[in-house]
């Protein structure tokens, strides 16, 4: 048997895992040439774990309380991903700040999806922030993760309108549709194309 030549990715979750599902679906449909080597959760009750199991993907629950401190925890994650030959780490609703040990193990290879057009509305409740601010447009951003919250170089974005009768829920649902579209696309692009960082800009090589 020949080894699967597709690049190996990991998805880190904390909750319901709809973005994880969009990645699973993209792999199954052949839109994303990758293998999901493992799904890691910091919570044993994350519903996304069931999505992974249903797709036959290896899962791992790492409870931060069982580690001495943040760095030790991040080192443990980095170790689990490294031994599985992971090339790209995709945060998908992973509700923890990622620290240096993990970022250093995967330099410019940790991605996140955020439900706003960054750099607007960083942090928690981005959809509520956009609504309460009175923004007319919001959206979703896929970005490289740095040690600053929701601040890394932008890989992909999609905009949606904010409507007069929106609630946080209706706006979040409209943004989520775009999240599910652009996250697998962005992962595929990063894996398939050659790219580099020019300052904060992610620049794809035109000939790849
Ligand atoms: C998404 O809105 C994502 O942008 C944010 O957390 C949420 C995760 O949702 N980082 P899900 O677990 O992927 O359904």
PDB file of N, CA and C in Angstrom, residues 32-107:
ATOM      1  N   UNK A  32     -10.768  19.928  -1.490  1.00  0.00           N
ATOM      2  CA  UNK A  32      -9.608  20.192  -0.637  1.00  0.00           C
ATOM      3  C   UNK A  32      -8.767  18.920  -0.595  1.00  0.00           C
ATOM      4  N   UNK A  33      -7.621  18.997  -1.259  1.00  0.00           N
ATOM      5  CA  UNK A  33      -6.744  17.822  -1.321  1.00  0.00           C
ATOM      6  C   UNK A  33      -5.886  17.786  -0.062  1.00  0.00           C
ATOM      7  N   UNK A  34      -6.427  17.222   0.986  1.00  0.00           N
ATOM      8  CA  UNK A  34      -5.731  17.137   2.264  1.00  0.00           C
ATOM      9  C   UNK A  34      -6.293  15.956   3.039  1.00  0.00           C
ATOM     10  N   UNK A  35      -5.545  15.540   4.035  1.00  0.00           N
ATOM     11  CA  UNK A  35      -6.035  14.539   4.979  1.00  0.00           C
ATOM     12  C   UNK A  35      -6.166  15.203   6.331  1.00  0.00           C
ATOM     13  N   UNK A  36      -7.318  15.062   6.972  1.00  0.00           N
ATOM     14  CA  UNK A  36      -7.456  15.587   8.330  1.00  0.00           C
ATOM     15  C   UNK A  36      -6.865  14.525   9.252  1.00  0.00           C
ATOM     16  N   UNK A  37      -5.638  14.800   9.729  1.00  0.00           N
ATOM     17  CA  UNK A  37      -4.907  13.795  10.504  1.00  0.00           C
ATOM     18  C   UNK A  37      -5.523  13.618  11.876  1.00  0.00           C
ATOM     19  N   UNK A  38      -6.024  14.716  12.444  1.00  0.00           N
ATOM     20  CA  UNK A  38      -6.587  14.646  13.789  1.00  0.00           C
ATOM     21  C   UNK A  38      -7.449  15.880  14.054  1.00  0.00           C
ATOM     22  N   UNK A  39      -8.482  15.695  14.852  1.00  0.00           N
ATOM     23  CA  UNK A  39      -9.267  16.821  15.372  1.00  0.00           C
ATOM     24  C   UNK A  39      -8.992  16.877  16.870  1.00  0.00           C
ATOM     25  N   UNK A  40      -8.517  18.034  17.330  1.00  0.00           N
ATOM     26  CA  UNK A  40      -8.180  18.208  18.743  1.00  0.00           C
ATOM     27  C   UNK A  40      -9.191  19.141  19.383  1.00  0.00           C
ATOM     28  N   UNK A  41      -9.666  18.781  20.563  1.00  0.00           N
ATOM     29  CA  UNK A  41     -10.555  19.667  21.310  1.00  0.00           C
ATOM     30  C   UNK A  41     -10.021  19.869  22.718  1.00  0.00           C
ATOM     31  N   UNK A  42     -10.225  21.067  23.247  1.00  0.00           N
ATOM     32  CA  UNK A  42      -9.868  21.309  24.653  1.00  0.00           C
ATOM     33  C   UNK A  42     -11.022  20.904  25.565  1.00  0.00           C
ATOM     34  N   UNK A  43     -12.162  20.527  24.961  1.00  0.00           N
ATOM     35  CA  UNK A  43     -13.334  20.133  25.750  1.00  0.00           C
ATOM     36  C   UNK A  43     -13.842  18.780  25.273  1.00  0.00           C
ATOM     37  N   UNK A  44     -14.078  17.906  26.237  1.00  0.00           N
ATOM     38  CA  UNK A  44     -14.570  16.578  25.900  1.00  0.00           C
ATOM     39  C   UNK A  44     -16.000  16.591  25.388  1.00  0.00           C
ATOM     40  N   UNK A  45     -16.744  17.674  25.690  1.00  0.00           N
ATOM     41  CA  UNK A  45     -18.154  17.719  25.288  1.00  0.00           C
ATOM     42  C   UNK A  45     -18.377  18.501  23.993  1.00  0.00           C
ATOM     43  N   UNK A  46     -17.312  18.820  23.278  1.00  0.00           N
ATOM     44  CA  UNK A  46     -17.484  19.565  22.021  1.00  0.00           C
ATOM     45  C   UNK A  46     -18.250  18.709  21.008  1.00  0.00           C
ATOM     46  N   UNK A  47     -19.360  19.247  20.510  1.00  0.00           N
ATOM     47  CA  UNK A  47     -20.183  18.486  19.561  1.00  0.00           C
ATOM     48  C   UNK A  47     -19.408  18.171  18.281  1.00  0.00           C
ATOM     49  N   UNK A  48     -18.448  19.012  17.963  1.00  0.00           N
ATOM     50  CA  UNK A  48     -17.637  18.782  16.771  1.00  0.00           C
ATOM     51  C   UNK A  48     -16.890  17.460  16.806  1.00  0.00           C
ATOM     52  N   UNK A  49     -16.621  16.945  18.000  1.00  0.00           N
ATOM     53  CA  UNK A  49     -15.926  15.654  18.105  1.00  0.00           C
ATOM     54  C   UNK A  49     -16.754  14.553  17.447  1.00  0.00           C
ATOM     55  N   UNK A  50     -18.083  14.638  17.600  1.00  0.00           N
ATOM     56  CA  UNK A  50     -18.957  13.633  16.977  1.00  0.00           C
ATOM     57  C   UNK A  50     -18.903  13.730  15.450  1.00  0.00           C
ATOM     58  N   UNK A  51     -18.787  14.957  14.960  1.00  0.00           N
ATOM     59  CA  UNK A  51     -18.671  15.124  13.501  1.00  0.00           C
ATOM     60  C   UNK A  51     -17.407  14.432  13.002  1.00  0.00           C
ATOM     61  N   UNK A  52     -16.310  14.606  13.754  1.00  0.00           N
ATOM     62  CA  UNK A  52     -15.047  13.988  13.357  1.00  0.00           C
ATOM     63  C   UNK A  52     -15.173  12.465  13.392  1.00  0.00           C
ATOM     64  N   UNK A  53     -15.738  11.965  14.506  1.00  0.00           N
ATOM     65  CA  UNK A  53     -15.872  10.501  14.645  1.00  0.00           C
ATOM     66  C   UNK A  53     -16.730   9.935  13.522  1.00  0.00           C
ATOM     67  N   UNK A  54     -17.814  10.651  13.208  1.00  0.00           N
ATOM     68  CA  UNK A  54     -18.718  10.177  12.148  1.00  0.00           C
ATOM     69  C   UNK A  54     -17.991  10.092  10.809  1.00  0.00           C
ATOM     70  N   UNK A  55     -16.979  10.928  10.656  1.00  0.00           N
ATOM     71  CA  UNK A  55     -16.217  10.920   9.397  1.00  0.00           C
ATOM     72  C   UNK A  55     -15.006   9.995   9.494  1.00  0.00           C
ATOM     73  N   UNK A  56     -14.868   9.308  10.630  1.00  0.00           N
ATOM     74  CA  UNK A  56     -13.759   8.369  10.786  1.00  0.00           C
ATOM     75  C   UNK A  56     -12.419   9.049  11.028  1.00  0.00           C
ATOM     76  N   UNK A  57     -12.471  10.245  11.572  1.00  0.00           N
ATOM     77  CA  UNK A  57     -11.228  10.998  11.810  1.00  0.00           C
ATOM     78  C   UNK A  57     -10.797  10.807  13.264  1.00  0.00           C
ATOM     79  N   UNK A  58      -9.509  10.646  13.441  1.00  0.00           N
ATOM     80  CA  UNK A  58      -8.887  10.493  14.757  1.00  0.00           C
ATOM     81  C   UNK A  58      -9.184  11.747  15.605  1.00  0.00           C
ATOM     82  N   UNK A  59      -9.620  11.554  16.841  1.00  0.00           N
ATOM     83  CA  UNK A  59      -9.889  12.709  17.714  1.00  0.00           C
ATOM     84  C   UNK A  59      -9.030  12.628  18.971  1.00  0.00           C
ATOM     85  N   UNK A  60      -8.822  13.799  19.557  1.00  0.00           N
ATOM     86  CA  UNK A  60      -7.985  13.876  20.747  1.00  0.00           C
ATOM     87  C   UNK A  60      -8.537  14.993  21.623  1.00  0.00           C
ATOM     88  N   UNK A  61      -8.838  14.663  22.881  1.00  0.00           N
ATOM     89  CA  UNK A  61      -9.274  15.696  23.827  1.00  0.00           C
ATOM     90  C   UNK A  61      -8.107  15.975  24.755  1.00  0.00           C
ATOM     91  N   UNK A  62      -7.659  17.226  24.769  1.00  0.00           N
ATOM     92  CA  UNK A  62      -6.584  17.629  25.683  1.00  0.00           C
ATOM     93  C   UNK A  62      -7.165  18.674  26.618  1.00  0.00           C
ATOM     94  N   UNK A  63      -7.297  18.300  27.890  1.00  0.00           N
ATOM     95  CA  UNK A  63      -7.913  19.177  28.875  1.00  0.00           C
ATOM     96  C   UNK A  63      -6.840  20.080  29.504  1.00  0.00           C
ATOM     97  N   UNK A  64      -6.963  21.394  29.294  1.00  0.00           N
ATOM     98  CA  UNK A  64      -5.927  22.315  29.792  1.00  0.00           C
ATOM     99  C   UNK A  64      -5.701  22.179  31.293  1.00  0.00           C
ATOM    100  N   UNK A  65      -6.742  21.786  32.029  1.00  0.00           N
ATOM    101  CA  UNK A  65      -6.594  21.681  33.493  1.00  0.00           C
ATOM    102  C   UNK A  65      -5.594  20.606  33.901  1.00  0.00           C
ATOM    103  N   UNK A  66      -5.323  19.706  32.990  1.00  0.00           N
ATOM    104  CA  UNK A  66      -4.384  18.626  33.320  1.00  0.00           C
ATOM    105  C   UNK A  66      -2.930  18.998  33.044  1.00  0.00           C
ATOM    106  N   UNK A  67      -2.721  20.269  32.679  1.00  0.00           N
ATOM    107  CA  UNK A  67      -1.352  20.710  32.379  1.00  0.00           C
ATOM    108  C   UNK A  67      -0.964  21.844  33.324  1.00  0.00           C
ATOM    109  N   UNK A  68       0.323  21.925  33.625  1.00  0.00           N
ATOM    110  CA  UNK A  68       0.796  22.871  34.637  1.00  0.00           C
ATOM    111  C   UNK A  68       0.515  24.314  34.242  1.00  0.00           C
ATOM    112  N   UNK A  69       0.721  24.642  32.982  1.00  0.00           N
ATOM    113  CA  UNK A  69       0.494  26.027  32.545  1.00  0.00           C
ATOM    114  C   UNK A  69       0.229  26.037  31.038  1.00  0.00           C
ATOM    115  N   UNK A  70       0.021  27.239  30.532  1.00  0.00           N
ATOM    116  CA  UNK A  70      -0.355  27.403  29.134  1.00  0.00           C
ATOM    117  C   UNK A  70       0.700  26.870  28.170  1.00  0.00           C
ATOM    118  N   UNK A  71       1.974  27.180  28.478  1.00  0.00           N
ATOM    119  CA  UNK A  71       3.049  26.738  27.588  1.00  0.00           C
ATOM    120  C   UNK A  71       3.145  25.221  27.538  1.00  0.00           C
ATOM    121  N   UNK A  72       2.977  24.592  28.695  1.00  0.00           N
ATOM    122  CA  UNK A  72       3.049  23.122  28.737  1.00  0.00           C
ATOM    123  C   UNK A  72       1.916  22.532  27.898  1.00  0.00           C
ATOM    124  N   UNK A  73       0.750  23.143  28.018  1.00  0.00           N
ATOM    125  CA  UNK A  73      -0.408  22.686  27.236  1.00  0.00           C
ATOM    126  C   UNK A  73      -0.140  22.852  25.733  1.00  0.00           C
ATOM    127  N   UNK A  74       0.333  24.019  25.361  1.00  0.00           N
ATOM    128  CA  UNK A  74       0.594  24.274  23.939  1.00  0.00           C
ATOM    129  C   UNK A  74       1.681  23.349  23.396  1.00  0.00           C
ATOM    130  N   UNK A  75       2.670  23.048  24.250  1.00  0.00           N
ATOM    131  CA  UNK A  75       3.721  22.120  23.829  1.00  0.00           C
ATOM    132  C   UNK A  75       3.145  20.728  23.597  1.00  0.00           C
ATOM    133  N   UNK A  76       2.191  20.347  24.443  1.00  0.00           N
ATOM    134  CA  UNK A  76       1.560  19.026  24.292  1.00  0.00           C
ATOM    135  C   UNK A  76       0.798  18.960  22.969  1.00  0.00           C
ATOM    136  N   UNK A  77       0.070  20.023  22.645  1.00  0.00           N
ATOM    137  CA  UNK A  77      -0.643  20.035  21.353  1.00  0.00           C
ATOM    138  C   UNK A  77       0.373  19.952  20.212  1.00  0.00           C
ATOM    139  N   UNK A  78       1.410  20.787  20.298  1.00  0.00           N
ATOM    140  CA  UNK A  78       2.423  20.816  19.229  1.00  0.00           C
ATOM    141  C   UNK A  78       3.015  19.415  19.038  1.00  0.00           C
ATOM    142  N   UNK A  79       3.281  18.729  20.143  1.00  0.00           N
ATOM    143  CA  UNK A  79       3.859  17.384  20.073  1.00  0.00           C
ATOM    144  C   UNK A  79       2.900  16.430  19.340  1.00  0.00           C
ATOM    145  N   UNK A  80       1.630  16.451  19.738  1.00  0.00           N
ATOM    146  CA  UNK A  80       0.651  15.538  19.124  1.00  0.00           C
ATOM    147  C   UNK A  80       0.520  15.790  17.622  1.00  0.00           C
ATOM    148  N   UNK A  81       0.609  17.047  17.234  1.00  0.00           N
ATOM    149  CA  UNK A  81       0.462  17.369  15.810  1.00  0.00           C
ATOM    150  C   UNK A  81       1.729  16.998  15.044  1.00  0.00           C
ATOM    151  N   UNK A  82       2.867  17.250  15.670  1.00  0.00           N
ATOM    152  CA  UNK A  82       4.144  16.957  15.004  1.00  0.00           C
ATOM    153  C   UNK A  82       4.293  15.459  14.753  1.00  0.00           C
ATOM    154  N   UNK A  83       3.953  14.634  15.761  1.00  0.00           N
ATOM    155  CA  UNK A  83       4.121  13.186  15.566  1.00  0.00           C
ATOM    156  C   UNK A  83       3.166  12.658  14.494  1.00  0.00           C
ATOM    157  N   UNK A  84       2.100  13.386  14.229  1.00  0.00           N
ATOM    158  CA  UNK A  84       1.162  12.959  13.175  1.00  0.00           C
ATOM    159  C   UNK A  84       1.498  13.555  11.807  1.00  0.00           C
ATOM    160  N   UNK A  85       2.619  14.250  11.726  1.00  0.00           N
ATOM    161  CA  UNK A  85       3.058  14.786  10.435  1.00  0.00           C
ATOM    162  C   UNK A  85       2.188  15.903   9.896  1.00  0.00           C
ATOM    163  N   UNK A  86       1.589  16.666  10.816  1.00  0.00           N
ATOM    164  CA  UNK A  86       0.690  17.757  10.398  1.00  0.00           C
ATOM    165  C   UNK A  86       1.483  18.917   9.803  1.00  0.00           C
ATOM    166  N   UNK A  87       0.951  19.444   8.697  1.00  0.00           N
ATOM    167  CA  UNK A  87       1.619  20.569   8.039  1.00  0.00           C
ATOM    168  C   UNK A  87       0.926  21.899   8.318  1.00  0.00           C
ATOM    169  N   UNK A  88      -0.378  21.846   8.466  1.00  0.00           N
ATOM    170  CA  UNK A  88      -1.152  23.077   8.655  1.00  0.00           C
ATOM    171  C   UNK A  88      -2.154  22.855   9.785  1.00  0.00           C
ATOM    172  N   UNK A  89      -2.222  23.833  10.687  1.00  0.00           N
ATOM    173  CA  UNK A  89      -3.106  23.724  11.849  1.00  0.00           C
ATOM    174  C   UNK A  89      -4.259  24.705  11.661  1.00  0.00           C
ATOM    175  N   UNK A  90      -5.481  24.196  11.678  1.00  0.00           N
ATOM    176  CA  UNK A  90      -6.645  25.049  11.412  1.00  0.00           C
ATOM    177  C   UNK A  90      -7.471  25.195  12.683  1.00  0.00           C
ATOM    178  N   UNK A  91      -7.495  26.396  13.236  1.00  0.00           N
ATOM    179  CA  UNK A  91      -8.357  26.655  14.384  1.00  0.00           C
ATOM    180  C   UNK A  91      -9.764  26.890  13.854  1.00  0.00           C
ATOM    181  N   UNK A  92     -10.733  26.209  14.436  1.00  0.00           N
ATOM    182  CA  UNK A  92     -12.119  26.358  13.977  1.00  0.00           C
ATOM    183  C   UNK A  92     -13.014  26.437  15.209  1.00  0.00           C
ATOM    184  N   UNK A  93     -13.118  27.655  15.739  1.00  0.00           N
ATOM    185  CA  UNK A  93     -13.876  27.821  16.970  1.00  0.00           C
ATOM    186  C   UNK A  93     -13.115  27.270  18.163  1.00  0.00           C
ATOM    187  N   UNK A  94     -11.803  27.366  18.139  1.00  0.00           N
ATOM    188  CA  UNK A  94     -10.957  26.926  19.257  1.00  0.00           C
ATOM    189  C   UNK A  94     -10.840  28.121  20.199  1.00  0.00           C
ATOM    190  N   UNK A  95     -11.486  28.012  21.363  1.00  0.00           N
ATOM    191  CA  UNK A  95     -11.676  29.194  22.214  1.00  0.00           C
ATOM    192  C   UNK A  95     -10.524  29.388  23.197  1.00  0.00           C
ATOM    193  N   UNK A  96      -9.309  29.325  22.669  1.00  0.00           N
ATOM    194  CA  UNK A  96      -8.143  29.576  23.518  1.00  0.00           C
ATOM    195  C   UNK A  96      -7.120  30.376  22.735  1.00  0.00           C
ATOM    196  N   UNK A  97      -6.409  31.214  23.454  1.00  0.00           N
ATOM    197  CA  UNK A  97      -5.295  31.907  22.813  1.00  0.00           C
ATOM    198  C   UNK A  97      -4.188  30.894  22.576  1.00  0.00           C
ATOM    199  N   UNK A  98      -3.634  30.924  21.390  1.00  0.00           N
ATOM    200  CA  UNK A  98      -2.551  29.997  21.065  1.00  0.00           C
ATOM    201  C   UNK A  98      -1.230  30.700  21.366  1.00  0.00           C
ATOM    202  N   UNK A  99      -0.366  30.009  22.105  1.00  0.00           N
ATOM    203  CA  UNK A  99       0.889  30.636  22.544  1.00  0.00           C
ATOM    204  C   UNK A  99       2.086  30.213  21.715  1.00  0.00           C
ATOM    205  N   UNK A 100       3.212  30.758  22.109  1.00  0.00           N
ATOM    206  CA  UNK A 100       4.475  30.587  21.373  1.00  0.00           C
ATOM    207  C   UNK A 100       4.851  29.129  21.075  1.00  0.00           C
ATOM    208  N   UNK A 101       4.749  28.204  22.046  1.00  0.00           N
ATOM    209  CA  UNK A 101       5.222  26.847  21.737  1.00  0.00           C
ATOM    210  C   UNK A 101       4.543  26.246  20.505  1.00  0.00           C
ATOM    211  N   UNK A 102       3.253  26.516  20.350  1.00  0.00           N
ATOM    212  CA  UNK A 102       2.540  25.979  19.184  1.00  0.00           C
ATOM    213  C   UNK A 102       2.866  26.797  17.929  1.00  0.00           C
ATOM    214  N   UNK A 103       2.911  28.109  18.080  1.00  0.00           N
ATOM    215  CA  UNK A 103       3.201  28.958  16.918  1.00  0.00           C
ATOM    216  C   UNK A 103       4.628  28.711  16.410  1.00  0.00           C
ATOM    217  N   UNK A 104       5.567  28.510  17.336  1.00  0.00           N
ATOM    218  CA  UNK A 104       6.955  28.271  16.925  1.00  0.00           C
ATOM    219  C   UNK A 104       7.119  26.909  16.254  1.00  0.00           C
ATOM    220  N   UNK A 105       6.296  25.948  16.664  1.00  0.00           N
ATOM    221  CA  UNK A 105       6.372  24.616  16.051  1.00  0.00           C
ATOM    222  C   UNK A 105       5.790  24.632  14.634  1.00  0.00           C
ATOM    223  N   UNK A 106       4.890  25.587  14.377  1.00  0.00           N
ATOM    224  CA  UNK A 106       4.238  25.694  13.062  1.00  0.00           C
ATOM    225  C   UNK A 106       4.280  27.147  12.574  1.00  0.00           C
ATOM    226  N   UNK A 107       5.475  27.636  12.261  1.00  0.00           N
ATOM    227  CA  UNK A 107       5.597  29.055  11.906  1.00  0.00           C
ATOM    228  C   UNK A 107       4.783  29.398  10.642  1.00  0.00           C
TER     229      UNK A 107
END
